[in-house]
Each structure stands twice: as C-alpha cells, then as structure tokens.
C-alpha cells in the first residue's frame, strides 16, 4: 500500500475535494492536518508520499504564529 498523502487544510472542515478523490482512486490514503486549529505538522515527510497544502481566507504574508510556523515547516521538509 502506498504511503499516505498529507493534506494541510486551513478550515475546520477538511475540504480536500477532487485532489483527494483522485489520489485515493490511485491508491493513496490521506491524512488531514489543520495547523490553524492546533494540529501539529510532522517533523519530517518520512512516512508520507507527498503533501498538498490548501489555501484559505488568510495570506502567507499575515502575521499569525501558525502561518510563520507552517512556512518554517515548508522550508525544513
């Protein structure tokens, strides 16, 4: 079985939509994390096939702690 795809969403309801349906049909399970709601992101991408980061009402330029942490995470992984 393939490794799961990590979906990073920024809304309470995980709206992974068409992307998750297509990847699931290809055999990739999914794992949803919501940093805006306190979910931790994994320290590495070991154990994941890929990550898909969805947008939301915020901007990458906003001065929110979780956005800064998510950008640092992206630079690290």
PDB file of C-alpha atoms in Angstrom:
ATOM      1  CA  UNK A   1       0.000   0.000   0.000  1.00  0.00           C
ATOM      2  CA  UNK A   2       1.372   3.454  -0.853  1.00  0.00           C
ATOM      3  CA  UNK A   3       2.307   5.922   1.833  1.00  0.00           C
ATOM      4  CA  UNK A   4      -0.406   8.464   2.696  1.00  0.00           C
ATOM      5  CA  UNK A   5      -0.640  11.945   1.266  1.00  0.00           C
ATOM      6  CA  UNK A   6      -0.574  14.691   3.887  1.00  0.00           C
ATOM      7  CA  UNK A   7      -3.328  17.262   3.318  1.00  0.00           C
ATOM      8  CA  UNK A   8      -2.780  20.569   5.105  1.00  0.00           C
ATOM      9  CA  UNK A   9      -6.068  22.459   5.268  1.00  0.00           C
ATOM     10  CA  UNK A  10      -6.917  25.805   6.796  1.00  0.00           C
ATOM     11  CA  UNK A  11     -10.601  25.406   7.538  1.00  0.00           C
ATOM     12  CA  UNK A  12     -12.452  23.425  10.184  1.00  0.00           C
ATOM     13  CA  UNK A  13     -13.996  21.018   7.671  1.00  0.00           C
ATOM     14  CA  UNK A  14     -11.392  19.204   5.581  1.00  0.00           C
ATOM     15  CA  UNK A  15     -12.260  20.252   2.034  1.00  0.00           C
ATOM     16  CA  UNK A  16      -9.781  18.093   0.143  1.00  0.00           C
ATOM     17  CA  UNK A  17     -12.236  17.591  -2.724  1.00  0.00           C
ATOM     18  CA  UNK A  18     -11.182  16.410  -6.140  1.00  0.00           C
ATOM     19  CA  UNK A  19      -7.489  16.136  -5.269  1.00  0.00           C
ATOM     20  CA  UNK A  20      -8.135  13.587  -2.522  1.00  0.00           C
ATOM     21  CA  UNK A  21     -10.663  11.684  -4.630  1.00  0.00           C
ATOM     22  CA  UNK A  22      -8.174  11.304  -7.488  1.00  0.00           C
ATOM     23  CA  UNK A  23      -5.258  10.344  -5.238  1.00  0.00           C
ATOM     24  CA  UNK A  24      -7.470   7.928  -3.306  1.00  0.00           C
ATOM     25  CA  UNK A  25      -8.553   6.293  -6.577  1.00  0.00           C
ATOM     26  CA  UNK A  26      -4.849   5.853  -7.351  1.00  0.00           C
ATOM     27  CA  UNK A  27      -4.435   4.043  -4.027  1.00  0.00           C
ATOM     28  CA  UNK A  28      -3.054   6.837  -1.838  1.00  0.00           C
ATOM     29  CA  UNK A  29      -4.685   7.119   1.577  1.00  0.00           C
ATOM     30  CA  UNK A  30      -4.978  10.601   3.035  1.00  0.00           C
ATOM     31  CA  UNK A  31      -4.121  12.240   6.337  1.00  0.00           C
ATOM     32  CA  UNK A  32      -5.559  15.678   7.155  1.00  0.00           C
ATOM     33  CA  UNK A  33      -3.861  18.210   9.423  1.00  0.00           C
ATOM     34  CA  UNK A  34      -5.259  21.649  10.329  1.00  0.00           C
ATOM     35  CA  UNK A  35      -2.489  23.862  11.761  1.00  0.00           C
ATOM     36  CA  UNK A  36      -4.899  26.787  12.111  1.00  0.00           C
ATOM     37  CA  UNK A  37      -6.865  24.642  14.589  1.00  0.00           C
ATOM     38  CA  UNK A  38      -3.846  23.389  16.525  1.00  0.00           C
ATOM     39  CA  UNK A  39      -2.868  20.245  14.619  1.00  0.00           C
ATOM     40  CA  UNK A  40       0.867  19.624  14.587  1.00  0.00           C
ATOM     41  CA  UNK A  41       2.671  19.069  11.317  1.00  0.00           C
ATOM     42  CA  UNK A  42       5.018  16.072  11.171  1.00  0.00           C
ATOM     43  CA  UNK A  43       8.702  16.786  11.843  1.00  0.00           C
ATOM     44  CA  UNK A  44       9.629  15.166   8.502  1.00  0.00           C
ATOM     45  CA  UNK A  45       7.836  13.877   5.440  1.00  0.00           C
ATOM     46  CA  UNK A  46       9.128  10.370   6.131  1.00  0.00           C
ATOM     47  CA  UNK A  47       6.029   8.227   6.137  1.00  0.00           C
ATOM     48  CA  UNK A  48       4.207  10.401   3.586  1.00  0.00           C
ATOM     49  CA  UNK A  49       4.215  10.165  -0.194  1.00  0.00           C
ATOM     50  CA  UNK A  50       3.535  13.885  -0.681  1.00  0.00           C
ATOM     51  CA  UNK A  51       1.889  16.900   0.840  1.00  0.00           C
ATOM     52  CA  UNK A  52      -0.891  19.018  -0.583  1.00  0.00           C
ATOM     53  CA  UNK A  53      -1.377  22.408   1.026  1.00  0.00           C
ATOM     54  CA  UNK A  54      -4.746  24.041   0.539  1.00  0.00           C
ATOM     55  CA  UNK A  55      -5.445  27.755   0.782  1.00  0.00           C
ATOM     56  CA  UNK A  56      -7.905  29.601   2.919  1.00  0.00           C
ATOM     57  CA  UNK A  57      -9.038  33.092   3.838  1.00  0.00           C
ATOM     58  CA  UNK A  58      -5.591  34.036   5.137  1.00  0.00           C
ATOM     59  CA  UNK A  59      -2.441  35.141   3.322  1.00  0.00           C
ATOM     60  CA  UNK A  60       1.095  33.805   3.631  1.00  0.00           C
ATOM     61  CA  UNK A  61       2.004  37.412   4.452  1.00  0.00           C
ATOM     62  CA  UNK A  62      -0.259  37.540   7.532  1.00  0.00           C
ATOM     63  CA  UNK A  63       1.477  37.882  10.881  1.00  0.00           C
ATOM     64  CA  UNK A  64      -0.050  34.822  12.531  1.00  0.00           C
ATOM     65  CA  UNK A  65       2.083  32.431  14.551  1.00  0.00           C
ATOM     66  CA  UNK A  66       0.700  29.319  12.841  1.00  0.00           C
ATOM     67  CA  UNK A  67       1.469  30.786   9.392  1.00  0.00           C
ATOM     68  CA  UNK A  68       5.060  31.555  10.381  1.00  0.00           C
ATOM     69  CA  UNK A  69       5.394  28.023  11.795  1.00  0.00           C
ATOM     70  CA  UNK A  70       3.931  26.488   8.648  1.00  0.00           C
ATOM     71  CA  UNK A  71       6.336  28.443   6.421  1.00  0.00           C
ATOM     72  CA  UNK A  72       9.284  27.292   8.575  1.00  0.00           C
ATOM     73  CA  UNK A  73       7.984  23.730   8.299  1.00  0.00           C
ATOM     74  CA  UNK A  74       7.845  24.014   4.493  1.00  0.00           C
ATOM     75  CA  UNK A  75      11.417  25.268   4.386  1.00  0.00           C
ATOM     76  CA  UNK A  76      12.519  22.362   6.597  1.00  0.00           C
ATOM     77  CA  UNK A  77      10.773  19.442   4.914  1.00  0.00           C
TER      78      UNK A  77
END
